[in-house]
Short mmCIF file of C-alpha atoms and ligand atoms in Angstrom, two decimals:
data_model
loop_
_atom_site.label_atom_id
_atom_site.label_comp_id
_atom_site.label_asym_id
_atom_site.label_seq_id
_atom_site.Cartn_x
_atom_site.Cartn_y
_atom_site.Cartn_z
CA MET A 1 -5.90 -31.67 -22.54
CA THR A 2 -3.56 -28.67 -22.22
CA GLN A 3 -2.08 -27.56 -18.92
CA GLN A 4 -4.47 -24.58 -18.92
CA GLU A 5 -7.56 -26.79 -19.37
CA ALA A 6 -6.83 -29.20 -16.52
CA ASN A 7 -7.62 -28.32 -12.90
CA SER A 8 -5.32 -25.42 -12.13
CA TYR A 9 -3.98 -24.45 -8.73
CA ILE A 10 -2.19 -21.09 -8.63
CA LEU A 11 -0.17 -20.02 -5.61
CA GLY A 12 0.01 -16.24 -5.19
CA ILE A 13 2.78 -14.55 -3.21
CA GLU A 14 2.67 -10.90 -2.10
CA SER A 15 5.64 -9.18 -0.43
CA SER A 16 5.73 -5.63 -1.82
CA CYS A 17 5.43 -3.67 1.42
CA ASP A 18 4.74 -4.71 5.02
CA ASP A 19 2.36 -7.66 4.59
CA THR A 20 3.60 -11.14 3.75
CA SER A 21 0.75 -13.01 2.10
CA ALA A 22 0.10 -16.27 0.27
CA ALA A 23 -3.11 -17.50 -1.40
CA VAL A 24 -4.32 -20.42 -3.48
CA ILE A 25 -6.78 -20.18 -6.37
CA LYS A 26 -8.32 -23.27 -7.96
CA ASN A 27 -9.76 -22.79 -11.46
CA GLY A 28 -10.28 -19.09 -10.70
CA LYS A 29 -11.94 -19.64 -7.29
CA ILE A 30 -10.21 -18.72 -4.05
CA LEU A 31 -9.37 -21.49 -1.59
CA SER A 32 -7.16 -19.63 0.89
CA ASN A 33 -5.71 -16.18 1.58
CA VAL A 34 -3.26 -15.92 4.49
CA ILE A 35 -1.87 -12.53 5.54
CA ALA A 36 0.96 -12.04 8.06
CA THR A 37 1.00 -8.37 9.06
CA GLN A 38 4.28 -6.93 10.36
CA ASP A 39 3.74 -5.11 13.65
CA ILE A 40 7.40 -4.12 14.01
CA HIS A 41 6.83 -0.88 12.01
CA LYS A 42 4.32 0.54 14.52
CA GLN A 43 7.04 1.70 16.88
CA TYR A 44 8.79 3.63 14.07
CA GLY A 45 5.72 5.48 12.78
CA GLY A 46 6.07 4.06 9.25
CA VAL A 47 7.44 1.13 7.25
CA VAL A 48 11.19 0.60 7.70
CA PRO A 49 12.27 -1.12 4.44
CA GLU A 50 15.12 -3.21 5.87
CA LEU A 51 12.97 -4.47 8.75
CA ALA A 52 10.20 -5.31 6.26
CA SER A 53 12.61 -7.45 4.18
CA ARG A 54 13.76 -9.35 7.27
CA ALA A 55 10.21 -9.94 8.46
CA HIS A 56 9.24 -11.20 4.99
CA GLN A 57 12.11 -13.70 5.16
CA GLN A 58 10.85 -14.97 8.52
CA ASN A 59 7.19 -15.08 7.49
CA ILE A 60 7.23 -16.39 3.97
CA ILE A 61 7.66 -20.14 4.59
CA PRO A 62 5.02 -20.45 7.35
CA THR A 63 2.63 -18.20 5.38
CA VAL A 64 2.90 -20.27 2.18
CA ASP A 65 2.68 -23.46 4.21
CA LEU A 66 -0.53 -22.30 5.92
CA ALA A 67 -2.08 -21.14 2.62
CA LEU A 68 -1.48 -24.61 1.12
CA LYS A 69 -2.87 -26.34 4.24
CA LYS A 70 -5.99 -24.14 4.32
CA ALA A 71 -6.53 -24.87 0.62
CA GLY A 72 -6.31 -28.59 1.41
CA ILE A 73 -3.51 -29.22 -1.09
CA THR A 74 0.24 -29.87 -1.09
CA LYS A 75 2.88 -28.04 -3.11
CA LYS A 76 2.93 -30.95 -5.57
CA ASP A 77 -0.62 -30.02 -6.68
CA LEU A 78 0.42 -26.52 -7.79
CA SER A 79 0.23 -25.59 -11.49
CA ALA A 80 2.03 -22.22 -11.31
CA ILE A 81 3.36 -19.61 -8.91
CA ALA A 82 2.37 -15.95 -9.24
CA PHE A 83 4.38 -13.30 -7.41
CA THR A 84 4.44 -9.51 -7.09
CA ARG A 85 7.23 -8.15 -9.29
CA GLY A 86 6.49 -4.49 -8.40
CA PRO A 87 5.86 -1.72 -7.64
CA GLY A 88 7.03 -1.80 -4.03
CA LEU A 89 10.07 -1.83 -1.77
CA MET A 90 13.04 -3.44 -3.52
CA GLY A 91 14.22 -5.58 -0.61
CA ALA A 92 10.70 -6.72 0.18
CA LEU A 93 9.97 -7.62 -3.46
CA LEU A 94 13.25 -9.57 -3.63
CA VAL A 95 12.07 -11.95 -0.91
CA GLY A 96 8.85 -12.92 -2.73
CA THR A 97 10.52 -13.05 -6.13
CA SER A 98 13.43 -15.22 -4.93
CA PHE A 99 11.06 -17.53 -3.09
CA ALA A 100 8.85 -17.90 -6.20
CA LYS A 101 11.91 -18.65 -8.33
CA ALA A 102 13.20 -21.32 -5.95
CA MET A 103 9.80 -22.98 -5.64
CA SER A 104 9.19 -22.88 -9.40
CA MET A 105 12.57 -24.47 -10.06
CA SER A 106 12.24 -27.19 -7.44
CA LEU A 107 8.68 -28.11 -8.47
CA ASN A 108 9.35 -27.61 -12.19
CA ILE A 109 6.26 -25.42 -12.66
CA PRO A 110 5.96 -22.03 -14.41
CA MET A 111 6.09 -18.60 -12.81
CA VAL A 112 3.83 -15.64 -13.51
CA GLU A 113 4.88 -12.06 -12.73
CA VAL A 114 2.20 -9.74 -11.36
CA ASN A 115 1.91 -5.96 -11.23
CA HIS A 116 0.70 -5.04 -7.72
CA MET A 117 -1.45 -2.12 -8.95
CA GLN A 118 -3.18 -4.23 -11.61
CA ALA A 119 -3.74 -6.86 -8.94
CA HIS A 120 -5.49 -4.38 -6.60
CA ILE A 121 -7.98 -3.76 -9.43
CA LEU A 122 -8.37 -7.42 -10.41
CA ALA A 123 -9.21 -8.23 -6.77
CA HIS A 124 -12.77 -7.53 -7.96
CA PHE A 125 -12.72 -10.87 -9.77
CA ILE A 126 -12.02 -12.94 -6.65
CA ALA A 127 -14.89 -15.27 -5.68
CA LYS A 128 -15.32 -18.48 -3.71
CA GLU A 129 -16.59 -21.70 -5.27
CA GLY A 130 -20.38 -21.44 -5.72
CA GLU A 131 -20.47 -17.74 -4.72
CA GLU A 132 -22.69 -15.56 -6.90
CA LYS A 133 -20.77 -12.33 -7.02
CA ALA A 134 -21.45 -9.25 -9.10
CA MET A 135 -18.30 -8.23 -10.95
CA PRO A 136 -17.57 -5.08 -12.95
CA LYS A 137 -17.89 -5.30 -16.73
CA PHE A 138 -15.23 -3.91 -19.08
CA PRO A 139 -14.72 -1.05 -19.61
CA PHE A 140 -14.97 0.18 -16.03
CA ILE A 141 -13.29 2.88 -13.96
CA CYS A 142 -11.32 1.99 -10.86
CA LEU A 143 -10.18 4.47 -8.24
CA THR A 144 -7.17 2.79 -6.64
CA VAL A 145 -6.30 4.35 -3.30
CA SER A 146 -3.47 2.80 -1.32
CA GLY A 147 -0.56 3.81 0.88
CA GLY A 148 1.73 4.34 -2.08
CA HIS A 149 -0.63 5.17 -4.96
CA THR A 150 -3.74 7.10 -5.91
CA GLN A 151 -4.84 6.38 -9.46
CA LEU A 152 -7.91 6.77 -11.64
CA VAL A 153 -7.71 3.86 -14.05
CA LEU A 154 -9.74 3.12 -17.16
CA VAL A 155 -9.91 -0.68 -17.18
CA LYS A 156 -10.59 -1.88 -20.74
CA ASP A 157 -9.69 -5.53 -20.14
CA TYR A 158 -7.84 -7.67 -17.58
CA PHE A 159 -4.47 -6.44 -18.82
CA ASP A 160 -5.45 -3.38 -20.83
CA MET A 161 -5.53 -0.53 -18.34
CA GLU A 162 -4.91 3.18 -18.77
CA VAL A 163 -4.01 5.50 -15.89
CA MET A 164 -6.10 8.63 -16.54
CA GLY A 165 -4.97 10.53 -13.44
CA GLU A 166 -2.82 10.05 -10.38
CA THR A 167 -1.38 11.90 -7.43
CA ILE A 168 1.40 14.33 -8.15
CA ASP A 169 2.72 14.05 -4.58
CA ASP A 170 1.33 12.09 -1.58
CA ALA A 171 -1.00 9.14 -2.01
CA ALA A 172 -4.42 9.17 -0.30
CA GLY A 173 -3.35 6.50 2.22
CA GLU A 174 -0.14 8.41 2.88
CA ALA A 175 -2.23 11.53 3.55
CA PHE A 176 -4.35 9.58 6.07
CA ASP A 177 -1.22 8.17 7.73
CA LYS A 178 0.67 11.48 7.86
CA MET A 179 -2.28 13.37 9.32
CA ALA A 180 -2.79 10.61 11.87
CA LYS A 181 0.89 10.92 12.80
CA ILE A 182 0.47 14.69 13.28
CA MET A 183 -2.30 13.85 15.78
CA GLY A 184 0.03 11.38 17.52
CA PHE A 185 -1.65 8.15 16.35
CA PRO A 186 0.49 5.05 15.65
CA TYR A 187 1.15 3.74 12.11
CA PRO A 188 -0.90 2.98 10.04
CA GLY A 189 -3.20 5.81 11.09
CA GLY A 190 -5.79 5.47 8.28
CA PRO A 191 -7.90 2.84 10.08
CA LEU A 192 -7.77 4.89 13.32
CA ILE A 193 -9.02 8.05 11.61
CA ASP A 194 -11.84 5.90 10.19
CA LYS A 195 -12.67 4.58 13.68
CA PHE A 196 -12.63 7.92 15.54
CA ALA A 197 -14.49 9.72 12.72
CA LYS A 198 -17.55 7.51 13.31
CA GLU A 199 -18.48 9.57 16.38
CA GLY A 200 -17.57 12.92 14.84
CA ASP A 201 -19.16 15.86 13.04
CA LYS A 202 -17.61 16.23 9.57
CA THR A 203 -18.74 19.86 9.24
CA ARG A 204 -16.99 20.98 12.46
CA PHE A 205 -13.66 22.00 10.85
CA ASP A 206 -13.10 23.37 7.37
CA PHE A 207 -10.17 22.43 5.14
CA THR A 208 -9.49 23.71 1.65
CA HIS A 209 -9.97 21.18 -1.12
CA PRO A 210 -6.80 20.68 -3.15
CA ARG A 211 -7.09 21.96 -6.73
CA THR A 212 -5.26 20.18 -9.53
CA THR A 213 -5.63 20.05 -13.30
CA GLY A 214 -7.19 17.19 -15.30
CA PHE A 215 -7.68 13.99 -13.34
CA ASP A 216 -4.60 14.31 -11.14
CA TYR A 217 -4.64 14.56 -7.37
CA SER A 218 -2.47 16.33 -4.79
CA PHE A 219 -2.56 15.80 -1.04
CA SER A 220 0.66 17.38 0.26
CA GLY A 221 -0.85 20.91 0.50
CA LEU A 222 -3.73 19.54 2.58
CA LYS A 223 -1.24 17.84 4.89
CA THR A 224 0.65 21.13 5.44
CA GLN A 225 -2.63 22.98 6.03
CA PHE A 226 -3.59 20.32 8.57
CA LEU A 227 -0.21 20.49 10.33
CA ASN A 228 -0.46 24.30 10.66
CA PHE A 229 -4.06 24.03 11.89
CA ILE A 230 -3.17 21.48 14.61
CA LYS A 231 -0.07 23.44 15.70
CA LYS A 232 -2.09 26.66 16.00
CA CYS A 233 -4.92 24.99 17.96
CA GLU A 234 -2.49 23.20 20.27
CA ARG A 235 -0.82 26.52 21.06
CA ASP A 236 -4.14 27.71 22.48
CA ASP A 237 -5.06 24.37 24.05
CA PRO A 238 -2.48 21.57 24.42
CA ASN A 239 -5.31 19.01 24.74
CA PHE A 240 -7.04 20.17 21.56
CA VAL A 241 -6.57 16.91 19.62
CA GLU A 242 -7.70 14.71 22.51
CA LYS A 243 -10.80 16.86 23.10
CA HIS A 244 -11.87 17.13 19.44
CA LYS A 245 -10.44 13.90 18.03
CA ALA A 246 -13.70 12.63 16.53
CA ASP A 247 -14.63 15.91 14.82
CA ILE A 248 -11.11 16.47 13.46
CA CYS A 249 -11.00 12.92 12.04
CA ALA A 250 -14.48 13.20 10.51
CA SER A 251 -13.67 16.59 8.95
CA ILE A 252 -10.34 15.60 7.41
CA GLN A 253 -11.68 12.24 6.22
CA ALA A 254 -14.63 13.96 4.50
CA THR A 255 -12.24 16.40 2.78
CA ILE A 256 -10.09 13.57 1.41
CA VAL A 257 -13.10 11.56 0.22
CA LYS A 258 -14.73 14.58 -1.44
CA THR A 259 -11.47 15.33 -3.26
CA LEU A 260 -11.19 11.73 -4.47
CA PHE A 261 -14.78 11.68 -5.71
CA SER A 262 -14.68 15.01 -7.56
CA LYS A 263 -12.25 13.64 -10.21
CA LEU A 264 -13.96 10.26 -10.25
CA LYS A 265 -17.29 11.92 -11.15
CA LYS A 266 -15.60 13.98 -13.87
CA LEU A 267 -13.95 10.93 -15.45
CA ALA A 268 -17.13 8.83 -15.31
CA GLU A 269 -19.00 11.62 -17.11
CA GLN A 270 -16.30 12.11 -19.73
CA GLU A 271 -16.08 8.38 -20.52
CA ASN A 272 -19.80 7.79 -20.04
CA ILE A 273 -19.05 4.76 -17.86
CA LYS A 274 -21.43 3.47 -15.21
CA ASP A 275 -19.41 0.57 -13.75
CA ILE A 276 -17.34 2.20 -11.02
CA ALA A 277 -14.95 0.32 -8.73
CA ILE A 278 -12.58 1.21 -5.92
CA ALA A 279 -9.52 -0.71 -4.76
CA GLY A 280 -6.50 -0.49 -2.44
CA GLY A 281 -6.10 -0.12 1.31
CA VAL A 282 -8.07 3.13 1.61
CA SER A 283 -11.11 1.43 0.01
CA ALA A 284 -11.48 -0.25 3.42
CA ASN A 285 -12.51 3.17 4.77
CA SER A 286 -16.09 2.90 5.99
CA TYR A 287 -17.06 6.51 5.22
CA LEU A 288 -15.64 6.26 1.69
CA ARG A 289 -17.56 3.01 1.09
CA LYS A 290 -20.83 4.49 2.38
CA GLU A 291 -20.46 7.71 0.39
CA LEU A 292 -19.61 5.83 -2.80
CA TYR A 293 -22.79 3.76 -2.55
CA LYS A 294 -24.77 7.00 -2.02
CA LEU A 295 -23.09 8.68 -4.98
CA GLY A 296 -23.67 5.57 -7.07
CA GLU A 297 -27.40 5.72 -6.38
CA LYS A 298 -27.52 9.37 -7.34
CA LYS A 299 -25.55 8.84 -10.55
CA ASP A 300 -27.13 5.50 -11.43
CA TRP A 301 -23.71 3.77 -11.27
CA ASN A 302 -23.04 0.11 -10.61
CA VAL A 303 -20.66 0.40 -7.66
CA PHE A 304 -18.10 -2.30 -6.87
CA ILE A 305 -16.26 -2.34 -3.56
CA PRO A 306 -13.95 -5.26 -2.66
CA ASP A 307 -14.49 -7.36 0.47
CA PHE A 308 -12.35 -5.97 3.34
CA GLU A 309 -9.94 -8.90 3.07
CA TYR A 310 -9.09 -7.93 -0.52
CA CYS A 311 -8.77 -4.14 -0.04
CA THR A 312 -5.44 -3.98 1.76
CA ASP A 313 -2.43 -5.91 0.46
CA ASN A 314 -3.19 -9.61 0.03
CA ALA A 315 -2.03 -12.51 -2.12
CA GLY A 316 -5.57 -13.39 -3.24
CA MET A 317 -5.34 -10.50 -5.72
CA ILE A 318 -1.92 -11.72 -6.88
CA ALA A 319 -3.24 -15.25 -7.39
CA ILE A 320 -6.33 -14.13 -9.40
CA THR A 321 -4.17 -11.91 -11.61
CA GLY A 322 -1.73 -14.81 -11.99
CA TYR A 323 -4.62 -17.10 -12.93
CA HIS A 324 -5.73 -14.83 -15.81
CA LYS A 325 -2.15 -14.64 -17.10
CA PHE A 326 -1.83 -18.40 -16.68
CA LEU A 327 -4.88 -18.87 -18.94
CA LYS A 328 -3.07 -16.82 -21.58
CA GLY A 329 0.15 -18.82 -21.09
CA GLU A 330 2.06 -15.69 -20.07
CA PHE A 331 4.95 -17.07 -18.04
CA ILE A 332 8.25 -15.56 -16.98
CA GLY A 333 11.70 -17.15 -16.76
CA GLN A 334 14.26 -17.43 -13.96
CA GLU A 335 16.04 -14.30 -15.27
CA VAL A 336 13.22 -12.06 -13.91
CA THR A 337 14.16 -9.41 -11.34
CA PRO A 338 11.83 -7.30 -9.19
CA PHE A 339 11.07 -3.79 -10.44
CA ALA A 340 10.36 -1.29 -7.65
CA ARG A 341 8.82 1.29 -10.02
CA LEU A 342 6.82 -1.05 -12.25
CA LYS A 343 4.01 0.87 -14.00
CA ILE A 344 0.54 -0.29 -15.07
O1 KG4 B 1 -3.10 -1.18 -0.34
P1 KG4 B 1 -2.41 -1.10 0.98
O2 KG4 B 1 -2.67 -2.20 1.97
O3 KG4 B 1 -0.86 -1.03 0.82
C1 KG4 B 1 -0.23 -0.36 -0.23
O4 KG4 B 1 -0.10 -0.96 -1.33
O5 KG4 B 1 0.10 0.82 0.01
O6 KG4 B 1 -2.82 0.32 1.60
C2 KG4 B 1 -2.38 0.70 2.87
C3 KG4 B 1 -2.97 2.07 3.17
C4 KG4 B 1 -2.41 2.72 4.44
O7 KG4 B 1 -2.06 4.04 4.13
C5 KG4 B 1 -3.57 2.65 5.43
O8 KG4 B 1 -3.58 3.69 6.36
C6 KG4 B 1 -4.75 2.76 4.49
O9 KG4 B 1 -4.39 1.95 3.38
N1 KG4 B 1 -5.98 2.26 5.11
C7 KG4 B 1 -7.02 3.05 5.45
C8 KG4 B 1 -7.99 2.21 6.05
N2 KG4 B 1 -7.50 0.93 6.07
C9 KG4 B 1 -6.27 0.98 5.47
N3 KG4 B 1 -7.21 4.37 5.30
C10 KG4 B 1 -8.37 4.89 5.74
N4 KG4 B 1 -9.34 4.16 6.34
C11 KG4 B 1 -9.20 2.82 6.51
N5 KG4 B 1 -10.16 2.10 7.09
ZN1 ZN B 2 -1.17 -2.30 -2.19
#
């Protein structure tokens, strides 16, 4: 029996931004997924890279320890360690990479490098033991919307992906966060816009939809338009945001979602693909999820939306990606270094 055929336990480690996470996958089924979120960045209005690295250093041992405990195994049971090599913050990636290297060496087990953006997409293949879960079939389209990226990806196979369009400036999550900051909300503002928008009227305020060529996106013009709009309204009424919070949030959220979907529809038509997935932190947005299901019904798509736990950064997605590479015997040596700008 080869190593790949025996029971396999893959430890996944994620440390690309401000979440330290560890997860265990047994034979492709998830056993644990522990996420330590770093609250320190809230007071600075965004992620401070050096503070993120330090927090990763503090969190990584207890997080891995808890993931192993929750999985009911010890480190001696592990078959391989998968870690995020990039893209992400260099110092943050170094913590996960160095930890994976040390553990791999001390346990004498192989290491698997994982691309964070591929992992967001492959999060769709995470399932628990005995869980009947519908999964997208290749080829499918995935709209990946996170704090650092906005990509329309044609997914031909687990590791055969083509980026058909992406943002030429701000990412969708970044747009949510920056507009939230303009309204005075703490970081990350995306979930707060989602929350306040629930009570609001999305037709109350009008924003221009960004226009870009092909399948690319742009959100920085919308952000400037929003900033000018808020400044102007606050000149007339200093309590404008507080009074109209719900309607402002609903209106800006609807503009972002409509922009995201316009290119998605175009790509699905061009490629004649009906399996449509979303991934990344912004796919946790409740309005986006609801609207995608509606659009899917209209277009006769099979829509795939990850469980909340696997939308934002998590090591479950790193472990499942690592598992599929492990099956192919794609390991990496101790000479590996993180790559902040790693591409799909
Ligand atoms: O994928 P992710 O956890 O980290 C990156 O790889 O960037 O995405 C984080 C982003 C943040 O910009 C955050 O505001 C956004 O996802 N986000 C949301 C929601 N939950 C997280 N944006 C809108 N609505 C949400 N419910
Ligand atoms: Zn991410």
